[in-house]
Short mmCIF file of the C-alpha atoms (twelve columns), coordinates in Angstrom:
data_MODEL
# 
_entry.id   MODEL 
# 
loop_
_atom_site.group_PDB 
_atom_site.id 
_atom_site.type_symbol 
_atom_site.label_atom_id 
_atom_site.label_alt_id 
_atom_site.label_comp_id 
_atom_site.label_asym_id 
_atom_site.label_seq_id 
_atom_site.Cartn_x 
_atom_site.Cartn_y 
_atom_site.Cartn_z 
_atom_site.pdbx_PDB_model_num 
ATOM 1   C CA . MET A 1   -0.040  -0.032 -0.179 1 
ATOM 2   C CA . ASN A 2   0.986   3.440  -0.908 1 
ATOM 3   C CA . SER A 3   2.184   5.699  2.301  1 
ATOM 4   C CA . LEU A 4   -0.587  8.864  1.647  1 
ATOM 5   C CA . SER A 5   -3.356  5.865  0.836  1 
ATOM 6   C CA . SER A 6   -4.571  6.317  4.475  1 
ATOM 7   C CA . LEU A 7   -4.389  9.972  5.268  1 
ATOM 8   C CA . ASN A 8   -7.735  10.341 3.149  1 
ATOM 9   C CA . TYR A 9   -8.931  13.973 3.985  1 
ATOM 10  C CA . LEU A 10  -7.103  17.542 5.458  1 
ATOM 11  C CA . THR A 11  -8.576  19.613 7.639  1 
ATOM 12  C CA . CYS A 12  -8.182  23.228 7.148  1 
ATOM 13  C CA . PHE A 13  -9.876  26.412 8.602  1 
ATOM 14  C CA . SER A 14  -10.038 29.492 5.686  1 
ATOM 15  C CA . ASN A 15  -9.301  33.501 6.376  1 
ATOM 16  C CA . SER A 16  -12.377 34.158 6.284  1 
ATOM 17  C CA . ARG A 17  -14.848 32.854 8.237  1 
ATOM 18  C CA . SER A 18  -13.699 29.861 11.231 1 
ATOM 19  C CA . GLN A 19  -15.629 26.369 10.889 1 
ATOM 20  C CA . PRO A 20  -14.127 23.903 9.274  1 
ATOM 21  C CA . ARG A 21  -13.865 23.072 5.373  1 
ATOM 22  C CA . THR A 22  -12.233 19.580 4.532  1 
ATOM 23  C CA . PHE A 23  -10.637 18.780 1.357  1 
ATOM 24  C CA . LYS A 24  -10.403 15.136 -0.253 1 
ATOM 25  C CA . VAL A 25  -7.234  13.888 -0.671 1 
ATOM 26  C CA . VAL A 26  -6.993  12.041 -3.216 1 
ATOM 27  C CA . HIS A 27  -5.150  8.581  -3.160 1 
ATOM 28  C CA . ALA A 28  -1.924  8.740  -5.091 1 
ATOM 29  C CA . PRO A 29  -1.028  5.995  -7.154 1 
ATOM 30  C CA . ASN A 30  1.210   3.392  -6.607 1 
ATOM 31  C CA . SER A 31  2.607   4.942  -9.450 1 
ATOM 32  C CA . LEU A 32  3.984   8.440  -8.582 1 
ATOM 33  C CA . THR A 33  7.497   8.669  -8.852 1 
ATOM 34  C CA . SER A 34  9.824   9.429  -6.053 1 
ATOM 35  C CA . ARG A 35  9.570   13.134 -6.334 1 
ATOM 36  C CA . GLN A 36  5.783   13.204 -7.425 1 
ATOM 37  C CA . ARG A 37  5.500   11.975 -4.143 1 
ATOM 38  C CA . ALA A 38  7.981   14.780 -1.968 1 
ATOM 39  C CA . LEU A 39  5.674   17.656 -3.984 1 
ATOM 40  C CA . VAL A 40  2.892   15.872 -2.417 1 
ATOM 41  C CA . TYR A 41  3.962   15.758 1.132  1 
ATOM 42  C CA . LEU A 42  5.269   19.660 0.885  1 
ATOM 43  C CA . VAL A 43  1.934   20.947 -0.902 1 
ATOM 44  C CA . VAL A 44  0.325   18.561 2.483  1 
ATOM 45  C CA . SER A 45  2.617   19.984 4.364  1 
ATOM 46  C CA . LEU A 46  2.994   23.897 3.496  1 
ATOM 47  C CA . LEU A 47  -1.209  23.637 3.066  1 
ATOM 48  C CA . MET A 48  -1.374  22.906 7.131  1 
ATOM 49  C CA . LEU A 49  0.765   25.179 8.440  1 
ATOM 50  C CA . VAL A 50  -0.766  27.922 7.011  1 
ATOM 51  C CA . SER A 51  -4.012  26.217 9.002  1 
ATOM 52  C CA . ALA A 52  -2.322  26.354 12.160 1 
ATOM 53  C CA . ASN A 53  -1.339  30.102 11.751 1 
ATOM 54  C CA . ILE A 54  -5.278  31.202 10.590 1 
ATOM 55  C CA . VAL A 55  -6.083  29.272 13.932 1 
ATOM 56  C CA . ARG A 56  -3.661  31.124 15.386 1 
ATOM 57  C CA . GLY A 57  -4.841  34.857 14.394 1 
ATOM 58  C CA . GLN A 58  -8.297  33.352 15.081 1 
ATOM 59  C CA . SER A 59  -7.803  32.463 18.375 1 
ATOM 60  C CA . GLU A 60  -5.593  35.769 19.958 1 
ATOM 61  C CA . ASP A 61  -8.386  38.283 18.344 1 
ATOM 62  C CA . ARG A 62  -11.649 36.090 18.420 1 
ATOM 63  C CA . VAL A 63  -14.523 37.572 19.355 1 
ATOM 64  C CA . VAL A 64  -15.675 36.038 22.717 1 
ATOM 65  C CA . ALA A 65  -18.864 38.244 23.264 1 
ATOM 66  C CA . THR A 66  -21.399 40.681 21.681 1 
ATOM 67  C CA . VAL A 67  -23.831 42.840 23.991 1 
ATOM 68  C CA . ASN A 68  -26.719 44.152 21.227 1 
ATOM 69  C CA . GLY A 69  -24.240 44.127 18.998 1 
ATOM 70  C CA . THR A 70  -21.256 44.655 20.314 1 
ATOM 71  C CA . VAL A 71  -18.290 42.624 20.124 1 
ATOM 72  C CA . LEU A 72  -16.568 42.016 22.210 1 
ATOM 73  C CA . ARG A 73  -13.176 40.205 22.345 1 
ATOM 74  C CA . LEU A 74  -9.924  38.583 23.661 1 
ATOM 75  C CA . PRO A 75  -7.758  41.155 23.935 1 
ATOM 76  C CA . GLU A 76  -9.939  42.686 25.553 1 
ATOM 77  C CA . VAL A 77  -10.720 40.361 28.610 1 
ATOM 78  C CA . ASP A 78  -7.143  39.575 28.886 1 
ATOM 79  C CA . ALA A 79  -6.484  43.709 29.884 1 
ATOM 80  C CA . ALA A 80  -9.214  43.779 32.502 1 
ATOM 81  C CA . ALA A 81  -7.620  40.801 34.044 1 
ATOM 82  C CA . THR A 82  -4.090  41.193 33.512 1 
ATOM 83  C CA . GLY A 83  -2.776  41.099 36.713 1 
ATOM 84  C CA . LYS A 84  -4.473  37.688 37.602 1 
ATOM 85  C CA . ILE A 85  -3.463  36.307 33.583 1 
ATOM 86  C CA . PHE A 86  0.153   37.152 34.400 1 
ATOM 87  C CA . LEU A 87  0.715   35.359 37.567 1 
ATOM 88  C CA . LEU A 88  0.126   31.921 36.213 1 
ATOM 89  C CA . GLN A 89  2.021   32.706 33.197 1 
ATOM 90  C CA . GLN A 90  5.082   33.718 35.752 1 
ATOM 91  C CA . GLN A 91  4.129   30.082 37.075 1 
ATOM 92  C CA . ILE A 92  4.144   28.881 34.196 1 
ATOM 93  C CA . TYR A 93  7.128   30.019 33.038 1 
ATOM 94  C CA . ALA A 94  8.764   28.992 36.549 1 
ATOM 95  C CA . LEU A 95  7.872   24.644 36.080 1 
ATOM 96  C CA . ARG A 96  9.370   25.479 31.567 1 
ATOM 97  C CA . LYS A 97  12.225  27.277 33.186 1 
ATOM 98  C CA . SER A 98  12.484  24.233 36.576 1 
ATOM 99  C CA . ALA A 99  11.748  21.655 33.501 1 
ATOM 100 C CA . LEU A 100 14.837  22.905 31.130 1 
ATOM 101 C CA . GLU A 101 17.357  23.886 33.089 1 
ATOM 102 C CA . ASN A 102 16.030  19.467 34.469 1 
ATOM 103 C CA . LEU A 103 17.025  19.260 30.205 1 
ATOM 104 C CA . ILE A 104 20.555  21.429 29.937 1 
ATOM 105 C CA . SER A 105 22.049  19.392 32.565 1 
ATOM 106 C CA . ARG A 106 21.627  15.958 31.314 1 
ATOM 107 C CA . LYS A 107 22.575  17.399 27.694 1 
ATOM 108 C CA . VAL A 108 25.804  18.226 29.981 1 
ATOM 109 C CA . LEU A 109 26.190  14.655 30.964 1 
ATOM 110 C CA . GLU A 110 25.394  13.115 28.050 1 
ATOM 111 C CA . ILE A 111 28.603  15.176 26.166 1 
ATOM 112 C CA . GLU A 112 30.866  15.280 28.729 1 
ATOM 113 C CA . ALA A 113 30.263  10.730 29.681 1 
ATOM 114 C CA . LEU A 114 31.006  10.588 25.640 1 
ATOM 115 C CA . ARG A 115 34.128  12.727 25.845 1 
ATOM 116 C CA . ARG A 116 35.800  10.369 28.724 1 
ATOM 117 C CA . ASN A 117 33.394  7.690  27.495 1 
ATOM 118 C CA . ILE A 118 32.037  6.360  29.367 1 
ATOM 119 C CA . SER A 119 28.058  6.216  30.594 1 
ATOM 120 C CA . VAL A 120 25.652  8.726  32.302 1 
ATOM 121 C CA . VAL A 121 25.673  6.486  34.811 1 
ATOM 122 C CA . GLN A 122 29.419  6.102  35.899 1 
ATOM 123 C CA . LEU A 123 29.530  10.231 35.625 1 
ATOM 124 C CA . LYS A 124 27.168  10.590 37.795 1 
ATOM 125 C CA . ASN A 125 28.896  7.807  40.551 1 
ATOM 126 C CA . HIS A 126 32.362  9.874  40.170 1 
ATOM 127 C CA . LEU A 127 31.145  13.376 40.942 1 
ATOM 128 C CA . LEU A 128 29.289  11.738 43.812 1 
ATOM 129 C CA . SER A 129 32.508  9.596  45.513 1 
ATOM 130 C CA . GLY A 130 35.541  10.931 46.679 1 
ATOM 131 C CA . PRO A 131 35.569  11.075 50.440 1 
ATOM 132 C CA . VAL A 132 33.396  13.843 52.208 1 
ATOM 133 C CA . ASN A 133 33.926  15.252 55.410 1 
ATOM 134 C CA . VAL A 134 31.939  15.387 58.354 1 
ATOM 135 C CA . SER A 135 33.310  16.752 62.208 1 
ATOM 136 C CA . PRO A 136 31.538  15.627 65.219 1 
ATOM 137 C CA . ASP A 137 31.358  19.048 66.255 1 
ATOM 138 C CA . GLN A 138 29.035  19.377 63.279 1 
ATOM 139 C CA . VAL A 139 27.059  16.416 63.989 1 
ATOM 140 C CA . ASP A 140 26.758  17.321 67.341 1 
ATOM 141 C CA . ALA A 141 25.122  20.803 66.679 1 
ATOM 142 C CA . VAL A 142 22.594  19.634 64.129 1 
ATOM 143 C CA . TYR A 143 21.290  17.108 67.151 1 
ATOM 144 C CA . LEU A 144 20.789  19.275 69.682 1 
ATOM 145 C CA . GLU A 145 19.408  22.087 67.363 1 
ATOM 146 C CA . ASN A 146 17.748  18.990 66.547 1 
ATOM 147 C CA . LEU A 147 16.713  17.417 70.231 1 
ATOM 148 C CA . ALA A 148 12.439  17.111 70.784 1 
ATOM 149 C CA . ALA A 149 13.218  15.508 66.450 1 
ATOM 150 C CA . PHE A 150 14.512  12.770 67.434 1 
ATOM 151 C CA . GLY A 151 12.390  11.960 70.279 1 
ATOM 152 C CA . SER A 152 12.829  8.730  72.348 1 
ATOM 153 C CA . MET A 153 15.123  7.786  69.472 1 
ATOM 154 C CA . ASN A 154 19.344  6.743  70.325 1 
ATOM 155 C CA . ALA A 155 21.624  9.411  70.601 1 
ATOM 156 C CA . ASP A 156 23.731  6.632  68.809 1 
ATOM 157 C CA . GLU A 157 21.257  6.736  65.799 1 
ATOM 158 C CA . ALA A 158 20.542  9.879  66.017 1 
ATOM 159 C CA . LYS A 159 23.529  11.393 64.866 1 
ATOM 160 C CA . GLU A 160 24.609  8.750  62.451 1 
ATOM 161 C CA . LYS A 161 21.846  10.089 60.964 1 
ATOM 162 C CA . ILE A 162 22.706  12.832 61.212 1 
ATOM 163 C CA . ARG A 163 26.349  12.373 59.207 1 
ATOM 164 C CA . LEU A 164 24.802  10.439 56.895 1 
ATOM 165 C CA . ASP A 165 22.507  12.772 56.350 1 
ATOM 166 C CA . LEU A 166 25.408  15.574 56.611 1 
ATOM 167 C CA . GLU A 167 27.267  13.456 54.136 1 
ATOM 168 C CA . ALA A 168 24.470  13.285 51.009 1 
ATOM 169 C CA . GLN A 169 23.319  16.668 50.839 1 
ATOM 170 C CA . ALA A 170 28.043  17.810 50.820 1 
ATOM 171 C CA . ARG A 171 27.986  14.818 47.611 1 
ATOM 172 C CA . LEU A 172 25.051  16.778 46.123 1 
ATOM 173 C CA . LYS A 173 26.317  20.625 47.247 1 
ATOM 174 C CA . ARG A 174 30.271  18.710 45.385 1 
ATOM 175 C CA . TYR A 175 27.654  17.200 42.076 1 
ATOM 176 C CA . ARG A 176 26.157  20.666 41.242 1 
ATOM 177 C CA . GLU A 177 29.215  22.654 41.858 1 
ATOM 178 C CA . GLU A 178 31.157  19.936 39.015 1 
ATOM 179 C CA . LEU A 179 28.304  19.783 37.002 1 
ATOM 180 C CA . ALA A 180 28.305  24.170 36.981 1 
ATOM 181 C CA . LYS A 181 31.597  24.073 36.249 1 
ATOM 182 C CA . LEU A 182 31.488  21.084 33.054 1 
ATOM 183 C CA . ARG A 183 28.250  24.114 32.078 1 
ATOM 184 C CA . LYS A 184 30.434  26.604 31.751 1 
ATOM 185 C CA . THR A 185 33.487  25.000 29.185 1 
ATOM 186 C CA . LEU A 186 29.933  24.654 26.941 1 
ATOM 187 C CA . LYS A 187 28.249  27.426 25.191 1 
ATOM 188 C CA . VAL A 188 25.145  27.171 26.929 1 
ATOM 189 C CA . GLU A 189 22.383  30.102 24.907 1 
ATOM 190 C CA . LEU A 190 18.469  30.212 27.293 1 
ATOM 191 C CA . MET A 191 16.055  31.609 24.626 1 
ATOM 192 C CA . LEU A 192 13.381  30.453 26.534 1 
ATOM 193 C CA . ASP A 193 11.715  33.889 27.790 1 
ATOM 194 C CA . GLU A 194 9.689   35.382 30.745 1 
ATOM 195 C CA . PRO A 195 6.722   36.710 30.834 1 
ATOM 196 C CA . ARG A 196 6.236   40.253 30.408 1 
ATOM 197 C CA . LEU A 197 3.498   42.701 31.928 1 
ATOM 198 C CA . PRO A 198 1.884   45.828 28.843 1 
ATOM 199 C CA . LEU A 199 4.568   49.059 29.247 1 
ATOM 200 C CA . PRO A 200 1.806   52.084 30.939 1 
ATOM 201 C CA . ALA A 201 2.136   54.835 28.824 1 
ATOM 202 C CA . ARG A 202 4.413   57.351 29.479 1 
ATOM 203 C CA . THR A 203 3.785   60.799 31.479 1 
ATOM 204 C CA . ASP A 204 6.373   63.156 29.403 1 
ATOM 205 C CA . PHE A 205 7.834   64.702 32.432 1 
ATOM 206 C CA . ALA A 206 7.530   62.307 34.112 1 
ATOM 207 C CA . SER A 207 10.227  60.509 32.282 1 
ATOM 208 C CA . THR A 208 14.421  61.139 31.431 1 
ATOM 209 C CA . GLY A 209 16.370  58.923 29.077 1 
ATOM 210 C CA . SER A 210 16.434  59.022 25.487 1 
ATOM 211 C CA . PRO A 211 12.137  58.384 24.126 1 
ATOM 212 C CA . ASN A 212 13.796  55.736 21.535 1 
ATOM 213 C CA . ALA A 213 15.036  53.852 23.983 1 
ATOM 214 C CA . GLU A 214 16.279  50.117 23.972 1 
ATOM 215 C CA . VAL A 215 15.074  49.676 27.095 1 
ATOM 216 C CA . VAL A 216 12.846  51.081 28.473 1 
ATOM 217 C CA . ILE A 217 12.177  51.217 33.656 1 
ATOM 218 C CA . THR A 218 8.773   52.038 34.948 1 
ATOM 219 C CA . GLU A 219 8.737   53.239 38.173 1 
ATOM 220 C CA . PHE A 220 5.690   52.763 40.676 1 
ATOM 221 C CA . SER A 221 7.288   55.002 43.517 1 
ATOM 222 C CA . ASP A 222 6.410   55.993 47.159 1 
ATOM 223 C CA . PHE A 223 8.531   58.954 48.689 1 
ATOM 224 C CA . GLN A 224 8.114   57.847 51.976 1 
ATOM 225 C CA . CYS A 225 9.597   54.111 50.655 1 
ATOM 226 C CA . PRO A 226 12.589  53.962 52.303 1 
ATOM 227 C CA . TYR A 227 13.402  51.697 49.745 1 
ATOM 228 C CA . CYS A 228 12.410  53.692 47.130 1 
ATOM 229 C CA . LYS A 229 15.167  56.375 48.981 1 
ATOM 230 C CA . ALA A 230 17.482  53.313 49.338 1 
ATOM 231 C CA . VAL A 231 16.888  52.730 45.085 1 
ATOM 232 C CA . GLN A 232 17.598  55.831 43.406 1 
ATOM 233 C CA . PRO A 233 21.433  56.161 43.653 1 
ATOM 234 C CA . THR A 234 21.808  52.155 41.851 1 
ATOM 235 C CA . LEU A 235 18.751  54.301 39.604 1 
ATOM 236 C CA . LYS A 236 20.132  57.634 38.896 1 
ATOM 237 C CA . GLN A 237 24.114  55.817 37.627 1 
ATOM 238 C CA . LEU A 238 22.145  52.651 35.374 1 
ATOM 239 C CA . LEU A 239 20.732  56.654 33.835 1 
ATOM 240 C CA . ARG A 240 24.934  57.134 33.735 1 
ATOM 241 C CA . GLU A 241 25.656  54.108 32.219 1 
ATOM 242 C CA . TYR A 242 23.339  53.767 29.482 1 
ATOM 243 C CA . GLU A 243 22.977  56.361 28.414 1 
ATOM 244 C CA . GLY A 244 20.586  56.733 25.540 1 
ATOM 245 C CA . ARG A 245 20.212  53.210 25.674 1 
ATOM 246 C CA . VAL A 246 17.488  53.310 28.978 1 
ATOM 247 C CA . ARG A 247 14.177  55.330 30.363 1 
ATOM 248 C CA . LEU A 248 13.293  55.766 33.713 1 
ATOM 249 C CA . ASP A 249 9.275   56.103 33.850 1 
ATOM 250 C CA . PHE A 250 7.976   56.796 37.031 1 
ATOM 251 C CA . LYS A 251 4.722   56.248 37.926 1 
ATOM 252 C CA . HIS A 252 2.922   56.917 41.775 1 
ATOM 253 C CA . LEU A 253 1.641   54.484 44.286 1 
ATOM 254 C CA . PRO A 254 1.780   55.802 47.000 1 
ATOM 255 C CA . LEU A 255 0.479   53.664 49.859 1 
ATOM 256 C CA . GLU A 256 -2.406  53.994 52.815 1 
ATOM 257 C CA . GLN A 257 0.333   53.592 55.402 1 
ATOM 258 C CA . HIS A 258 2.259   56.688 54.764 1 
ATOM 259 C CA . PRO A 259 0.266   60.011 55.460 1 
ATOM 260 C CA . LEU A 260 1.762   61.855 53.100 1 
ATOM 261 C CA . ALA A 261 2.559   59.496 50.442 1 
ATOM 262 C CA . ALA A 262 -0.513  61.125 48.186 1 
ATOM 263 C CA . ALA A 263 0.203   64.642 48.931 1 
ATOM 264 C CA . SER A 264 3.868   64.062 47.629 1 
ATOM 265 C CA . ALA A 265 1.978   62.424 44.158 1 
ATOM 266 C CA . GLN A 266 0.252   64.936 44.289 1 
ATOM 267 C CA . ALA A 267 2.749   67.790 44.479 1 
ATOM 268 C CA . ALA A 268 5.348   66.330 42.475 1 
ATOM 269 C CA . PHE A 269 3.150   66.251 40.025 1 
ATOM 270 C CA . CYS A 270 2.010   69.831 40.045 1 
ATOM 271 C CA . SER A 271 6.173   70.006 39.588 1 
ATOM 272 C CA . GLY A 272 6.137   68.618 37.105 1 
ATOM 273 C CA . LYS A 273 3.518   70.107 35.243 1 
ATOM 274 C CA . GLN A 274 5.145   73.439 35.245 1 
ATOM 275 C CA . GLY A 275 8.201   71.418 34.302 1 
ATOM 276 C CA . HIS A 276 10.337  70.300 37.722 1 
ATOM 277 C CA . PHE A 277 9.368   67.431 37.756 1 
ATOM 278 C CA . TRP A 278 12.422  65.559 38.838 1 
ATOM 279 C CA . GLU A 279 14.227  68.539 41.041 1 
ATOM 280 C CA . TYR A 280 11.374  68.295 42.852 1 
ATOM 281 C CA . HIS A 281 11.544  64.754 42.408 1 
ATOM 282 C CA . ASP A 282 15.352  64.049 44.018 1 
ATOM 283 C CA . ALA A 283 14.156  66.718 46.561 1 
ATOM 284 C CA . LEU A 284 11.547  64.011 48.132 1 
ATOM 285 C CA . PHE A 285 13.852  61.493 48.634 1 
ATOM 286 C CA . ALA A 286 16.779  62.858 49.013 1 
ATOM 287 C CA . ALA A 287 14.989  64.898 52.222 1 
ATOM 288 C CA . ASP A 288 15.486  63.453 56.125 1 
ATOM 289 C CA . GLU A 289 11.430  63.107 57.056 1 
ATOM 290 C CA . ILE A 290 8.621   64.542 54.613 1 
ATOM 291 C CA . SER A 291 6.372   67.344 55.495 1 
ATOM 292 C CA . LYS A 292 3.168   69.606 54.390 1 
ATOM 293 C CA . GLU A 293 6.139   72.082 55.506 1 
ATOM 294 C CA . LEU A 294 8.886   70.152 53.198 1 
ATOM 295 C CA . LEU A 295 6.710   69.808 50.175 1 
ATOM 296 C CA . GLN A 296 6.386   73.740 49.714 1 
ATOM 297 C CA . SER A 297 10.063  74.179 50.745 1 
ATOM 298 C CA . ALA A 298 10.723  72.331 48.132 1 
ATOM 299 C CA . ALA A 299 8.684   73.691 45.854 1 
ATOM 300 C CA . LEU A 300 10.072  77.280 46.320 1 
ATOM 301 C CA . ARG A 301 14.049  75.549 45.417 1 
ATOM 302 C CA . SER A 302 12.868  74.259 42.366 1 
ATOM 303 C CA . GLY A 303 11.965  77.157 41.127 1 
ATOM 304 C CA . LEU A 304 8.203   75.992 40.950 1 
ATOM 305 C CA . GLN A 305 6.197   79.129 40.642 1 
ATOM 306 C CA . LEU A 306 3.921   78.697 44.142 1 
ATOM 307 C CA . ASP A 307 0.809   80.278 42.708 1 
ATOM 308 C CA . ALA A 308 0.604   77.972 40.224 1 
ATOM 309 C CA . PHE A 309 1.329   75.362 42.168 1 
ATOM 310 C CA . GLN A 310 -1.105  75.488 45.298 1 
ATOM 311 C CA . ALA A 311 -3.769  75.911 42.840 1 
ATOM 312 C CA . CYS A 312 -3.122  72.666 41.225 1 
ATOM 313 C CA . LEU A 313 -3.142  70.939 44.669 1 
ATOM 314 C CA . ASP A 314 -6.502  72.126 44.736 1 
ATOM 315 C CA . SER A 315 -7.363  71.077 41.199 1 
ATOM 316 C CA . PRO A 316 -9.080  67.758 40.487 1 
ATOM 317 C CA . GLU A 317 -6.110  67.563 38.462 1 
ATOM 318 C CA . SER A 318 -3.280  66.591 40.235 1 
ATOM 319 C CA . ARG A 319 -5.292  63.958 42.436 1 
ATOM 320 C CA . SER A 320 -7.139  61.692 39.098 1 
ATOM 321 C CA . ALA A 321 -3.765  61.723 37.609 1 
ATOM 322 C CA . VAL A 322 -2.468  59.875 41.267 1 
ATOM 323 C CA . VAL A 323 -5.445  57.313 41.172 1 
ATOM 324 C CA . ASP A 324 -4.806  56.840 37.750 1 
ATOM 325 C CA . ASP A 325 -1.411  55.886 38.093 1 
ATOM 326 C CA . LEU A 326 -3.216  53.685 41.116 1 
ATOM 327 C CA . ARG A 327 -5.608  52.257 39.299 1 
ATOM 328 C CA . GLU A 328 -2.728  51.110 36.378 1 
ATOM 329 C CA . ALA A 329 -0.830  49.484 39.478 1 
ATOM 330 C CA . LYS A 330 -3.622  47.250 40.433 1 
ATOM 331 C CA . ARG A 331 -4.602  46.128 37.404 1 
ATOM 332 C CA . LEU A 332 -0.929  45.088 36.115 1 
ATOM 333 C CA . GLY A 333 -1.482  43.176 40.283 1 
ATOM 334 C CA . ILE A 334 1.308   45.618 41.473 1 
ATOM 335 C CA . GLU A 335 1.044   46.301 45.237 1 
ATOM 336 C CA . SER A 336 4.019   47.110 46.553 1 
ATOM 337 C CA . THR A 337 7.179   49.874 46.859 1 
ATOM 338 C CA . PRO A 338 9.916   50.191 44.149 1 
ATOM 339 C CA . THR A 339 8.361   47.881 41.864 1 
ATOM 340 C CA . PHE A 340 10.646  48.118 38.423 1 
ATOM 341 C CA . LEU A 341 9.278   47.069 35.263 1 
ATOM 342 C CA . ILE A 342 12.010  46.611 32.246 1 
ATOM 343 C CA . ASN A 343 11.088  46.386 28.984 1 
ATOM 344 C CA . GLY A 344 7.800   44.636 30.920 1 
ATOM 345 C CA . LYS A 345 9.739   41.933 33.111 1 
ATOM 346 C CA . LEU A 346 9.203   41.998 36.913 1 
ATOM 347 C CA . LEU A 347 11.503  42.695 39.487 1 
ATOM 348 C CA . ARG A 348 10.330  43.929 42.678 1 
ATOM 349 C CA . GLY A 349 11.639  45.411 46.087 1 
ATOM 350 C CA . ALA A 350 15.237  47.592 45.809 1 
ATOM 351 C CA . ALA A 351 17.379  45.642 43.714 1 
ATOM 352 C CA . SER A 352 21.048  45.999 43.669 1 
ATOM 353 C CA . LEU A 353 23.178  46.801 41.060 1 
ATOM 354 C CA . GLU A 354 24.244  43.679 39.039 1 
ATOM 355 C CA . GLN A 355 20.562  42.388 39.076 1 
ATOM 356 C CA . PHE A 356 18.961  45.882 37.143 1 
ATOM 357 C CA . LYS A 357 22.285  45.065 34.793 1 
ATOM 358 C CA . LEU A 358 21.705  41.555 34.380 1 
ATOM 359 C CA . ILE A 359 18.401  42.351 32.728 1 
ATOM 360 C CA . ILE A 360 18.778  45.947 30.763 1 
ATOM 361 C CA . ASP A 361 22.092  44.103 29.609 1 
ATOM 362 C CA . ARG A 362 19.732  40.263 27.990 1 
ATOM 363 C CA . GLU A 363 17.700  42.538 27.092 1 
ATOM 364 C CA . LEU A 364 20.210  44.482 25.100 1 
ATOM 365 C CA . LYS A 365 21.712  41.762 23.563 1 
ATOM 366 C CA . THR A 366 18.161  40.738 22.585 1 
ATOM 367 C CA . SER A 367 17.093  43.677 20.895 1 
ATOM 368 C CA . GLN A 368 21.043  44.303 18.613 1 
ATOM 369 C CA . SER A 369 20.192  40.282 17.778 1 
ATOM 370 C CA . ALA A 370 16.735  41.121 16.344 1 
ATOM 371 C CA . SER A 371 18.490  44.881 14.218 1 
ATOM 372 C CA . ALA A 372 20.619  42.101 13.057 1 
ATOM 373 C CA . GLY A 373 18.292  39.559 11.621 1 
ATOM 374 C CA . GLN A 374 16.642  42.687 10.054 1 
ATOM 375 C CA . HIS A 375 19.113  43.527 9.160  1 
ATOM 376 C CA . LYS A 376 19.809  40.416 6.600  1 
# 
């Protein structure tokens, strides 16, 4: 029987409608040449590929409901539940990353075992073998710390169990270290991208750096948050080191436990209306303590017109602007300060310079690779 004789039907979707269309595939006679059979396979494969792409495109932007003729699409639904969907995406990413690391480790072991002309099991045993020193003092310390857990167990038996556990932990640690060394001898590139949140729209006067920067850091911050204050020197250094390539967008997230956080956010917004946002921003973060008097004196030092500044503070506009940022944070599932989005990648807390640079350098590398691919 010809290899195509069992293929009777091919189901695909048209661009104009989502209902499946069925095409009958004529049985290929045994007289077809190998070249003709290859051509048939190629046509079938292309049809299946096109069908999959059409279905994917429809699923991403498909209509999920209508209300009196008004269409609601899937992206609108996703936008309304961005934060919750992102949490699920993070869980999926964590599972994939763990599985990927296991597969990479397995491949590293296979390559090294082949190089040594031994089996993977033999290589693992070799990495786990060797003397392990666990001192009696270490055993005694663990025994005394967990004395209640051993109940009526004989002390000598308990200590022997502890010694064996500590040896096993030491061997596992050495195994991981040796595996990491082997991995460094190979060219390993990770291309599993973590989930990203959509970047909020920037406020011109609360944005610093090139508008066309390859990397955008969106900061959700609170002027009375000590951790927000602590990370400011790091952000300034990043802007200096990556000048022209990194942009910083500021978003307000005043927390309820800070009594003047909302007032500070409104005042900063009003300073931005006069083109002095960053001067005022720096004055607030430089202060030992924020008070109502400071909000006024900082305005004076920042060169603001005080009458216009006060009028802005009293207007609904300043409060509305801060509320808009709060709503955006809630939509994205951001509840603590400081929180950063680096091209949409989530980074919580007063991260170190190295943590920021690790993500930024990866983003720049990805941007360069994409640019090089477009010019080929």
